[in-house]
Coordinates of C-alpha atoms in Angstrom, one line a residue:
M1 CA -275.8 14.7 84.9
R2 CA -274.3 17.4 82.8
A3 CA -270.7 18.7 83.2
T4 CA -268.4 21.9 82.9
T5 CA -265.2 22.6 81.1
E6 CA -263.4 23.9 84.2
T7 CA -259.9 22.5 84.5
R8 CA -258.9 20.9 87.8
S9 CA -255.4 20.7 89.2
Q10 CA -253.9 17.4 88.6
L11 CA -253.8 15.0 91.5
L12 CA -251.9 11.7 91.8
T13 CA -253.9 9.3 93.8
F14 CA -254.7 5.7 94.7
E15 CA -258.3 4.7 95.1
V16 CA -259.6 1.8 97.2
T17 CA -263.2 0.8 96.9
I18 CA -265.3 -2.0 98.4
L19 CA -267.5 -3.5 95.7
N20 CA -270.3 -6.0 95.8
L21 CA -269.5 -8.9 93.6
D22 CA -273.1 -9.5 92.8
D23 CA -272.4 -7.2 89.8
Y24 CA -269.7 -8.5 87.4
L25 CA -266.3 -6.8 87.6
R26 CA -264.5 -5.7 84.5
P27 CA -260.7 -6.4 84.4
L28 CA -259.8 -2.7 85.0
W29 CA -258.4 -3.2 88.5
T30 CA -256.1 -5.5 90.5
I31 CA -258.1 -7.7 92.8
C32 CA -256.2 -8.0 96.2
F33 CA -258.3 -10.3 98.3
F34 CA -261.8 -11.7 98.8
W35 CA -263.8 -12.8 101.8
E36 CA -267.0 -14.9 101.8
L37 CA -266.7 -15.0 98.0
K38 CA -268.9 -11.9 97.8
Y39 CA -266.9 -8.8 98.5
A40 CA -263.5 -7.7 97.3
V41 CA -261.2 -4.8 98.0
I42 CA -260.3 -3.2 94.6
V43 CA -257.2 -1.1 94.4
T44 CA -256.9 1.0 91.3
T45 CA -253.5 1.7 89.7
P46 CA -252.2 5.3 90.1
R47 CA -253.8 7.7 87.6
I48 CA -254.0 11.4 87.0
L49 CA -257.2 13.1 88.1
G50 CA -257.5 16.2 86.0
G51 CA -259.4 17.7 83.1
F52 CA -262.3 15.3 82.6
E53 CA -263.2 12.3 84.7
D54 CA -263.0 8.9 83.1
G55 CA -261.3 10.4 80.0
S56 CA -264.6 10.4 78.0
Y57 CA -265.1 13.1 75.4
A58 CA -262.8 15.7 76.8
G59 CA -264.2 18.2 74.4
S60 CA -267.7 18.0 75.9
A61 CA -267.7 16.0 79.1
R62 CA -268.1 18.4 82.0
H63 CA -268.8 18.1 85.8
L64 CA -270.9 20.6 87.7
F65 CA -270.5 18.7 91.0
G66 CA -267.4 16.9 92.2
E67 CA -267.9 13.3 93.3
N68 CA -266.1 13.7 96.6
R69 CA -264.1 10.5 96.2
S70 CA -262.7 9.3 99.5
H71 CA -259.6 7.1 99.7
L72 CA -261.6 4.4 101.5
R73 CA -265.3 4.1 101.3
V74 CA -268.2 1.7 101.4
D75 CA -269.8 0.9 98.0
V76 CA -272.1 3.8 97.1
A77 CA -274.5 1.3 95.5
Q78 CA -275.2 -0.4 98.8
G79 CA -279.0 -0.8 99.0
Y80 CA -279.6 -0.2 95.3
M81 CA -280.7 -3.0 93.1
T82 CA -277.9 -4.8 91.3
N83 CA -278.3 -5.6 87.6
A84 CA -279.4 -9.1 88.6
D85 CA -281.9 -7.6 91.1
L86 CA -283.2 -5.2 88.5
E87 CA -283.8 -8.0 86.1
K88 CA -285.6 -10.1 88.7
A89 CA -287.7 -7.1 89.7
I90 CA -288.7 -6.3 86.1
K91 CA -289.7 -9.9 85.5
A92 CA -291.6 -10.1 88.8
F93 CA -293.5 -7.0 87.8
G94 CA -294.4 -8.5 84.5
Q95 CA -295.8 -11.6 86.2
R96 CA -297.7 -9.6 88.8
C97 CA -299.1 -7.1 86.4
S98 CA -299.4 -9.1 83.2
N99 CA -302.9 -7.8 82.5
I100 CA -301.6 -4.3 81.9
S101 CA -298.0 -4.8 80.9
R102 CA -295.4 -6.8 79.0
I103 CA -291.6 -7.1 79.4
Y104 CA -289.3 -7.1 76.4
S105 CA -285.6 -6.8 75.5
A106 CA -283.3 -8.4 72.9
R107 CA -284.2 -11.8 71.5
C108 CA -283.2 -12.2 67.8
S109 CA -280.4 -10.3 66.1
N110 CA -280.3 -11.8 62.6
V111 CA -282.3 -14.0 60.2
A112 CA -280.8 -17.2 61.4
D113 CA -281.9 -16.5 65.0
L114 CA -285.2 -15.3 63.7
L115 CA -285.9 -18.6 61.9
S116 CA -284.7 -20.7 64.8
V117 CA -287.7 -19.8 66.9
S118 CA -291.4 -20.0 66.2
L119 CA -292.3 -17.6 63.4
F120 CA -295.0 -15.6 65.2
E121 CA -293.3 -15.2 68.6
G122 CA -289.8 -14.8 67.2
F123 CA -290.9 -12.2 64.7
L124 CA -292.7 -10.0 67.2
E125 CA -289.8 -10.2 69.6
W126 CA -287.3 -9.5 66.9
V127 CA -289.2 -6.4 65.7
I128 CA -289.3 -4.8 69.1
S129 CA -285.9 -5.9 70.4
I130 CA -284.0 -3.1 72.2
G131 CA -280.6 -4.6 72.4
K132 CA -277.8 -5.4 74.9
S133 CA -275.0 -3.6 76.6
V134 CA -271.3 -4.0 75.7
T135 CA -271.1 -6.9 78.1
G136 CA -274.3 -8.5 76.9
F137 CA -276.7 -7.5 79.6
P138 CA -280.3 -7.1 78.2
L139 CA -281.8 -3.6 78.0
W140 CA -285.1 -4.6 79.6
V141 CA -288.2 -2.5 78.9
I142 CA -291.6 -2.5 80.6
E143 CA -294.6 -1.5 78.5
I144 CA -297.7 -0.4 80.5
S145 CA -301.1 -0.3 78.7
D146 CA -304.5 -1.9 78.7
K147 CA -303.4 -3.5 75.4
P148 CA -299.7 -4.0 75.8
G149 CA -297.8 -5.1 72.7
K150 CA -300.7 -4.2 70.4
E151 CA -300.5 -1.3 67.9
E152 CA -303.9 0.4 68.1
A153 CA -305.7 3.6 67.4
E154 CA -307.3 4.2 70.7
P155 CA -309.2 7.2 72.1
A156 CA -306.7 9.7 73.5
F157 CA -309.3 11.6 75.5
K158 CA -311.8 10.2 77.9
P159 CA -314.6 10.4 78.6
E160 CA -315.1 12.8 75.6
K161 CA -313.7 10.3 73.1
L162 CA -312.6 13.1 70.8
G163 CA -311.0 10.7 68.4
P164 CA -308.7 7.8 67.8
V165 CA -304.9 8.2 68.2
S166 CA -302.1 6.0 69.4
L167 CA -300.0 7.8 72.0
M168 CA -296.6 6.2 72.9
L169 CA -294.4 7.7 75.6
Q170 CA -291.1 6.6 77.2
Y171 CA -289.0 7.2 80.3
I172 CA -285.3 6.2 80.2
G173 CA -283.2 5.9 83.3
N174 CA -279.6 5.4 84.2
V175 CA -278.1 6.9 81.0
H176 CA -275.0 7.6 83.0
G177 CA -273.9 4.7 85.1
D178 CA -273.2 6.8 88.2
E179 CA -276.7 8.4 88.2
P180 CA -278.8 5.4 89.3
V181 CA -281.8 7.1 90.9
G182 CA -283.8 6.9 87.7
R183 CA -283.6 3.1 87.5
E184 CA -285.1 2.8 90.9
I185 CA -287.7 5.5 90.4
L186 CA -289.0 3.9 87.3
L187 CA -289.7 0.7 89.2
F188 CA -291.6 2.7 91.8
L189 CA -293.6 4.3 88.9
A190 CA -294.4 1.0 87.3
N191 CA -295.6 -0.6 90.6
W192 CA -297.6 2.4 91.6
I193 CA -299.5 2.4 88.3
C194 CA -300.1 -1.4 88.6
D195 CA -301.4 -1.0 92.2
N196 CA -303.6 2.0 91.5
H197 CA -304.9 1.7 87.9
L198 CA -308.3 0.5 89.0
K199 CA -308.8 3.1 91.7
D200 CA -306.9 6.2 90.9
P201 CA -308.2 8.3 87.9
L202 CA -304.7 9.4 86.9
A203 CA -303.4 5.9 86.8
T204 CA -306.5 4.7 85.0
S205 CA -306.2 7.4 82.3
I206 CA -302.5 6.5 81.7
V207 CA -303.3 2.8 81.3
E208 CA -306.3 3.3 79.0
N209 CA -304.9 6.1 76.8
V210 CA -301.1 5.6 76.6
H211 CA -298.5 3.0 75.7
L212 CA -296.0 3.9 78.4
H213 CA -292.5 2.3 77.9
L214 CA -290.0 2.3 80.7
L215 CA -286.3 1.5 80.2
P216 CA -284.9 1.5 83.8
S217 CA -281.3 1.2 82.8
M218 CA -279.8 2.3 79.5
N219 CA -276.3 1.8 81.0
P220 CA -276.2 -1.3 83.2
D221 CA -272.5 -1.8 82.6
G222 CA -271.7 1.7 83.8
F223 CA -273.8 1.1 86.9
S224 CA -271.8 -2.0 87.7
L225 CA -268.6 -0.2 87.2
R226 CA -269.8 2.8 89.3
R227 CA -268.9 5.3 86.6
R228 CA -270.4 7.6 84.1
G229 CA -269.5 5.9 80.9
N230 CA -270.4 2.4 79.7
A231 CA -268.0 -0.7 79.7
N232 CA -266.0 1.0 76.9
N233 CA -265.8 4.2 79.1
V234 CA -267.9 6.2 76.6
D235 CA -270.4 8.8 77.8
L236 CA -273.6 7.5 76.1
N237 CA -275.1 11.0 76.1
R238 CA -272.3 12.2 73.9
D239 CA -272.5 9.3 71.5
F240 CA -275.4 10.3 69.2
P241 CA -275.1 12.0 65.8
D242 CA -275.0 15.8 66.2
Q243 CA -276.9 18.4 64.1
F244 CA -274.1 21.0 64.3
F245 CA -270.8 19.0 64.1
P246 CA -269.9 15.8 62.2
I247 CA -269.4 13.6 65.2
N248 CA -270.6 10.1 65.8
D249 CA -271.6 9.7 62.2
D250 CA -269.9 6.3 61.8
V251 CA -272.5 3.7 62.8
N252 CA -269.8 1.1 63.4
E253 CA -268.2 3.4 66.0
R254 CA -271.4 3.9 68.0
Q255 CA -271.9 2.0 71.3
P256 CA -274.4 -0.8 71.3
E257 CA -276.5 1.0 73.8
T258 CA -276.7 4.0 71.6
R259 CA -277.6 2.0 68.5
A260 CA -280.3 0.2 70.5
I261 CA -282.0 3.5 71.5
M262 CA -281.8 4.8 67.9
N263 CA -283.3 1.6 66.5
W264 CA -286.0 1.6 69.2
L265 CA -287.1 5.2 68.3
R266 CA -287.3 4.2 64.6
Q267 CA -289.4 1.2 65.3
M268 CA -291.9 2.4 68.0
H269 CA -292.9 5.9 66.8
F270 CA -292.8 7.6 70.2
T271 CA -294.5 10.9 70.7
A272 CA -292.5 12.1 73.7
S273 CA -289.8 10.9 76.0
A274 CA -287.8 11.9 79.1
S275 CA -284.5 10.7 80.4
L276 CA -283.7 10.8 84.1
H277 CA -280.4 12.1 85.4
G278 CA -278.8 13.2 88.7
G279 CA -276.5 15.9 89.9
A280 CA -278.9 18.9 89.6
L281 CA -282.6 19.7 90.0
V282 CA -284.1 21.1 86.7
A283 CA -286.1 20.2 83.6
N284 CA -283.9 20.7 80.6
Y285 CA -285.2 21.1 77.0
P286 CA -283.7 21.6 73.4
W287 CA -281.5 22.8 71.9
D288 CA -278.6 21.3 73.9
G289 CA -276.0 23.0 71.6
T290 CA -275.3 25.9 69.5
Q291 CA -273.6 26.4 66.1
D292 CA -270.8 28.5 67.5
K293 CA -270.4 26.6 70.8
R294 CA -271.4 29.6 72.8
T295 CA -273.3 29.3 76.0
T296 CA -276.5 31.1 75.1
Y297 CA -280.2 30.5 74.8
F298 CA -280.9 28.6 71.5
G299 CA -284.5 27.4 71.2
C300 CA -285.7 24.8 68.8
P301 CA -288.7 25.2 66.5
D302 CA -291.0 23.9 69.3
D303 CA -289.5 26.0 72.0
E304 CA -292.8 27.1 73.4
T305 CA -294.1 23.5 73.6
F306 CA -291.0 22.3 75.3
R307 CA -291.1 25.1 77.8
F308 CA -294.7 24.1 78.5
M309 CA -293.7 20.4 79.0
A310 CA -290.8 21.3 81.2
S311 CA -292.9 23.6 83.3
V312 CA -295.5 20.9 83.8
Y313 CA -292.8 18.7 85.4
S314 CA -291.2 21.4 87.4
R315 CA -294.4 22.9 88.9
S316 CA -295.7 19.4 89.8
H317 CA -292.4 18.6 91.6
Y318 CA -291.9 19.0 95.4
N319 CA -289.4 21.8 95.0
M320 CA -287.9 21.9 91.5
S321 CA -289.8 25.1 90.6
L322 CA -288.4 26.9 93.7
S323 CA -284.9 26.7 92.2
T324 CA -282.7 29.8 92.8
E325 CA -280.4 28.8 89.9
F326 CA -283.0 28.1 87.2
Q327 CA -286.0 30.3 86.9
G328 CA -289.1 28.2 87.3
G329 CA -286.9 25.1 87.6
I330 CA -286.5 24.8 83.8
T331 CA -283.7 25.6 81.4
N332 CA -282.7 25.6 77.8
G333 CA -279.8 23.2 77.4
A334 CA -277.5 25.5 75.4
S335 CA -278.2 28.3 77.9
W336 CA -277.1 26.1 80.8
Y337 CA -274.0 24.8 78.9
P338 CA -273.7 23.3 75.4
V339 CA -273.8 19.5 74.8
Y340 CA -273.0 17.8 71.5
G341 CA -273.9 14.3 70.6
G342 CA -276.8 14.2 73.1
M343 CA -279.8 11.9 72.9
Q344 CA -282.4 14.7 73.5
D345 CA -281.7 16.7 70.3
W346 CA -281.3 13.5 68.2
N347 CA -284.7 12.2 69.3
Y348 CA -286.5 15.4 68.4
I349 CA -284.8 15.8 65.0
H350 CA -284.7 12.3 63.7
G351 CA -287.5 10.6 65.7
G352 CA -290.0 13.4 65.9
C353 CA -290.0 12.6 69.6
F354 CA -290.3 15.5 72.1
E355 CA -287.7 14.7 74.8
L356 CA -286.8 16.3 78.0
T357 CA -283.7 15.7 80.1
L358 CA -284.8 15.6 83.7
E359 CA -282.3 16.2 86.5
I360 CA -284.2 14.7 89.5
S361 CA -281.8 14.8 92.4
N362 CA -279.0 17.2 93.5
N363 CA -276.9 14.2 94.6
K364 CA -275.9 11.9 91.8
W365 CA -275.8 8.8 94.0
P366 CA -277.8 9.5 97.2
S367 CA -278.1 7.0 100.0
A368 CA -280.5 4.2 99.2
N369 CA -282.7 5.1 102.1
E370 CA -283.5 8.4 100.4
L371 CA -285.0 6.7 97.3
P372 CA -288.6 6.5 98.7
T373 CA -288.5 10.2 99.4
L374 CA -287.1 11.0 96.0
W375 CA -289.9 8.9 94.5
E376 CA -292.5 10.9 96.4
Y377 CA -290.9 14.2 95.2
N378 CA -291.1 13.1 91.6
K379 CA -294.2 11.0 91.5
I380 CA -296.8 13.6 90.6
S381 CA -294.4 15.2 88.1
M382 CA -293.9 12.0 86.2
L383 CA -297.6 11.2 86.2
N384 CA -298.7 14.8 85.3
L385 CA -296.2 15.0 82.4
V386 CA -297.8 11.9 80.8
A387 CA -301.3 13.0 81.5
S388 CA -300.7 16.5 80.1
L389 CA -299.5 15.0 76.8
V390 CA -302.7 13.0 76.5
K391 CA -304.8 16.1 77.0
T392 CA -303.0 18.7 74.9
G393 CA -302.1 19.3 71.3
V394 CA -303.7 18.2 68.0
H395 CA -304.5 14.5 67.4
G396 CA -306.1 12.6 64.6
R397 CA -305.7 10.5 61.5
I398 CA -305.2 10.9 57.8
F399 CA -307.3 9.1 55.2
S400 CA -307.6 8.9 51.4
S401 CA -310.8 10.1 49.8
D402 CA -310.6 7.1 47.5
G403 CA -311.7 4.2 49.6
G404 CA -310.9 5.6 53.0
R405 CA -307.5 4.0 53.3
P406 CA -305.2 5.3 56.1
L407 CA -302.4 7.5 54.7
P408 CA -299.1 7.6 56.6
G409 CA -298.6 11.3 55.8
S410 CA -297.1 14.2 57.6
I411 CA -298.5 17.0 59.8
T412 CA -297.0 20.5 60.0
V413 CA -298.1 23.7 61.7
R414 CA -297.7 27.1 59.9
G415 CA -294.8 29.0 61.5
I416 CA -293.2 25.9 63.1
N417 CA -290.4 24.3 61.1
Q418 CA -291.0 20.7 62.4
T419 CA -292.8 17.8 60.8
V420 CA -294.6 15.1 62.6
K421 CA -295.2 11.8 60.8
A422 CA -298.4 9.8 61.1
G423 CA -298.2 6.1 62.0
R424 CA -297.8 3.6 59.2
T425 CA -300.6 1.2 60.1
F426 CA -303.5 3.5 61.3
A427 CA -302.1 6.8 60.0
D428 CA -302.7 8.3 63.4
Y429 CA -300.7 11.4 64.6
H430 CA -300.2 13.2 67.8
R431 CA -298.8 16.7 67.4
L432 CA -297.8 18.1 70.8
L433 CA -298.5 21.9 71.1
A434 CA -298.7 24.3 73.9
P435 CA -302.0 26.3 74.2
A436 CA -301.5 28.9 71.5
G437 CA -304.8 30.2 70.2
K438 CA -305.3 30.2 66.5
L439 CA -303.1 27.8 64.5
E440 CA -303.1 26.5 60.9
V441 CA -302.5 22.8 60.6
V442 CA -301.4 21.2 57.3
A443 CA -301.6 17.5 56.3
S444 CA -299.6 16.2 53.3
M445 CA -298.8 12.9 51.6
P446 CA -296.8 12.2 48.4
G447 CA -299.3 11.7 45.5
Y448 CA -302.1 13.6 47.3
K449 CA -303.2 17.2 47.5
S450 CA -302.2 18.8 50.8
K451 CA -305.0 20.2 52.9
S452 CA -304.9 22.8 55.7
T453 CA -307.4 24.1 58.2
S454 CA -307.4 26.6 61.1
I455 CA -308.1 25.6 64.6
W456 CA -308.3 27.3 68.0
L457 CA -306.1 25.5 70.5
G458 CA -306.8 26.2 74.1
E459 CA -305.9 24.3 77.3
A460 CA -307.6 21.2 76.1
G461 CA -306.5 19.3 73.0
T462 CA -308.5 18.8 69.9
T463 CA -308.9 16.0 67.3
L464 CA -308.5 16.8 63.7
D465 CA -308.9 14.1 61.0
F466 CA -307.8 14.8 57.4
V467 CA -309.2 13.3 54.2
L468 CA -306.8 13.9 51.2
D469 CA -307.6 13.8 47.5
P470 CA -305.3 12.1 45.1
E471 CA -303.4 14.3 42.7
V472 CA -303.9 11.9 39.9
T473 CA -306.1 8.9 39.2
L474 CA -305.1 5.8 41.2
K475 CA -305.6 3.6 38.1
G476 CA -302.3 2.0 37.3
N477 CA -300.6 4.0 40.1
L478 CA -299.3 1.9 43.0
L479 CA -299.4 3.9 46.3
R480 CA -297.6 3.0 49.4
S481 CA -299.7 1.3 52.1
G482 CA -299.3 -0.1 55.5
C483 CA -298.0 -3.3 54.0
E484 CA -294.8 -1.7 52.9
C485 CA -291.9 -2.3 55.1
D486 CA -288.4 -0.7 55.4
C487 CA -285.9 -3.5 54.8
G488 CA -282.8 -1.2 54.3
Y489 CA -281.2 -2.8 57.3
M490 CA -280.9 -6.0 55.4
S491 CA -278.5 -4.7 52.8
G492 CA -275.6 -6.6 54.3
L493 CA -277.3 -10.0 54.1
G494 CA -276.8 -12.5 51.3
H495 CA -279.4 -12.9 48.5
L496 CA -280.6 -16.3 49.8
E497 CA -281.2 -15.0 53.3
V498 CA -282.9 -11.9 52.0
S499 CA -285.2 -13.9 49.8
L500 CA -286.1 -16.3 52.5
F501 CA -286.7 -13.5 55.0
L502 CA -288.9 -11.5 52.6
F503 CA -290.9 -14.6 51.5
V504 CA -291.8 -15.5 55.1
I505 CA -292.0 -12.2 56.9
V506 CA -293.4 -9.8 54.3
G507 CA -296.1 -12.1 53.4
F508 CA -297.0 -12.5 57.1
L509 CA -296.9 -8.8 57.7
C510 CA -299.1 -7.9 54.8
F511 CA -301.7 -10.5 55.9
L512 CA -301.6 -9.2 59.5
F513 CA -301.7 -5.5 58.6
R514 CA -304.5 -6.1 56.0
G515 CA -306.7 -7.6 58.6
R516 CA -305.9 -4.9 61.1
I517 CA -306.7 -2.1 58.6
K518 CA -310.0 -3.6 57.7
N519 CA -310.9 -4.1 61.3
N520 CA -309.8 -0.6 62.2
L521 CA -311.8 1.0 59.4
S522 CA -314.9 -0.9 60.5
K523 CA -314.4 0.4 64.0
Q524 CA -313.8 3.9 62.8
K525 CA -317.2 4.0 61.0
Q526 CA -318.9 2.8 64.2
L527 CA -317.2 5.3 66.5
V528 CA -319.6 7.6 68.4
G529 CA -319.3 9.9 71.4
P530 CA -320.4 13.1 72.9
K531 CA -317.9 15.0 70.7
R532 CA -317.1 14.2 67.1
P533 CA -313.7 14.9 65.6
V534 CA -313.3 17.5 63.0
V535 CA -312.8 16.1 59.5
V536 CA -311.4 18.2 56.7

């Protein structure tokens, strides 16, 4: 949920809340008494309620809707999954739907942990680890795909088979601890896809064409504490580096949940993302802030594409597009009110990931018996958003004319100041674009001559492969390949650890990637279908 800068009158109050002890309690309150060892009455010490709730980021934390705190109330989370319940539900899903999914979270955090488990299993888990919350709760992720856990260049369009790309999307829930609808809705989504992927064309398309990653709870500690911020009382959606102001630039000051998301985006090469919030009903898109902090429309380079994405969600929703506050049920973030340090803008700038912020319920914490209805209201929107990204834009791969090796180059579109990077292993790219008529697409790679071509982009997407010529002879010139890995994160390790790590891991990586590249090139040569991709 987003917030306003309006100043409230200061109130001195005591708060009494009944909490379920299935979730751990942080030592922020005085425990008065227990019964049946499961429930406790928690009495907060007196505090001033004014300015900004929870004291988090007073310069940018704002509340559009008051929380209507009563002096005595039953736990608002009654009927919701506790963190322990959520973990059990995720693992149960992984067992029930193991043919189209995998479950992952944090496993190894350093070289010593890595080498203490089996090399193959430990390395893969370490590479994809998401992380843990402040209190150590794992940030569990569900991946749904017909080939979960495998990097692949699969057809993005069926049955036409326009060409091979790898499309990776994510949904993130419970960014704010007191907005838990998303964590429940994402379990509904996962189970619906599992139950229907063999009989519903939409579910089938998602499973076959997408690697869909679901993070039900980014802020499990905040959920347990029934508050917006995490265990350190920090608003995670104000904790990312900002493009306009020098905030959150010290990596050591960032929250572990924030660092986990940033590392995840760097590792997984997501094409698009959406975070689920509560407290309003609207699809929000970048930019979230402005250079002068004014509340005014400030579009990003891909404004047209983001408006298209937001409209797909809003128009598919039960009543979002009927909003009287937001035309068409969508809004530019800065036009609504500026946010600084948000996840949405950071993902787009630094991860090349097109992210929406989806406010999916007017009530931040509705009664649990409303969750099935909220799922029905959002189901088609969530599915259509994923499906629309599979069918739109420009997709393809970049190759070298010398030997046909995949080149992890970059894709740009004339007139749009945003670069999309191709994948390292298969050099596949997915450039999201709204239907726009004639466009000029440019592929580039250091050491190679750039190449451009014009296309006509309508409602359906198109596949465009590039073959680039070297600028100079390759004799004696070592070019980067899929075997190269970024080991900058190891700068703080000792020389012995680094040497051991590189000896074992890099050798294994190169062997693995080399086999995959050969196999992939072989498959590429054999690929046939009713429509062939354009190659330039």
